[in-house]
Amino acid sequence: MQLGGGGDPSWGDPRRRTLLRGRSGRFRVWPIVLFGAFFAWYYFSHQEEVPLTGRTQLIDLSREQEAALGLESYQQILSQEQIVQSGPEVDTIREIGRRLAAVSDDPGFEWEFNLINSSQANAFALPGGKVAVYSGLLPVAQNNDGLAAVMGHEIAHAIARHGAERIAHQKLVQLGTLAVGTAVGDMDVQTQQMVMGALGVGAQFGVLLPFSRDHESEADYMGLIFAARACFDPQEAPRLWERMGQASGGQAPAEFMSTHPGHETRIQNLNQWMPEALQVRAQYCGGAAGAAPPAS
Ligand SMILES: [Zn+2]
């Protein structure tokens, strides 16, 4: 199944058709037709546009629903973590977050920025603008520009509503799986298992993973531009991801390392977007990169 791609080409595969017909039970067509009709309606009635990149996306949650989900998860995570209550590091995180949010095409989120005491070099942003940085990130980030690279990336996930988009995709995959399950429900168990197994793998590698890779790239691009607009040095971003790669070597990867694009591709992309980022920075801030932001 491919969202918006005109159906799954593998259904036209003659081998699979033979396989489906050749077994005991009959293949029901109506669940697929029904799902197709629903998909078409759903797809075209839930289109949104990502700010900055203009990409069309599928979202079926209202901003309020999305913010409520984000807040709930945020409170749950924070209740299990040790929050750094005050100090220069918290102040720095909040100041950087505030500067980035101010230039981020913010639709009116109630931003929150917290520092979690943890050895992990990680950060996250939840729908509705709930952001947390783990203290283990600070030595890897090294400076405010490095922090802005990570926080810009996270803020971009929230602005681009990637969480809500992922929920919509998962819903569609579940519904599609249900439709196919009904379609092959009369066939022998072995065939059913085979079809459902192939479908599960297909959905994972054909839909969900590629989208999460796209989301990572999109967050990289938007984060770079936000950092530039907020007068941080965008050139620190590729250096930061280089350090992140070294820091995570061998260990479980952080959120922003866990999905492709691979490390090298990510840095290549950032360098490719750099002239634009530097231009944006000059336009918003004038002067040389690294200079103080305009008085605020
Ligand atoms: Zn990410």
Coordinates of N, CA, C and O and ligand atoms in Angstrom, one line a residue, residues 153-154 157 216 255-256, ligand 1:
H153 N 15.5 21.2 15.2 CA 15.0 20.0 14.6 C 13.8 19.5 15.3 O 12.8 19.1 14.7
E154 N 13.8 19.5 16.6 CA 12.7 19.0 17.4 C 11.5 19.9 17.3 O 10.3 19.4 17.1
H157 N 9.6 19.2 14.2 CA 8.7 18.0 14.2 C 7.3 18.5 14.7 O 6.3 18.0 14.2
E216 N 12.2 13.0 9.2 CA 13.6 13.4 9.8 C 14.2 14.4 8.9 O 14.8 15.4 9.3
E255 N 16.7 9.7 19.4 CA 15.5 9.8 18.5 C 15.9 10.3 17.1 O 15.5 9.7 16.1
F256 N 16.7 11.3 17.0 CA 17.0 11.9 15.7 C 18.1 11.1 14.9 O 18.4 11.5 13.9
Ligands
ZN1 ZN 13.7 13.8 14.5

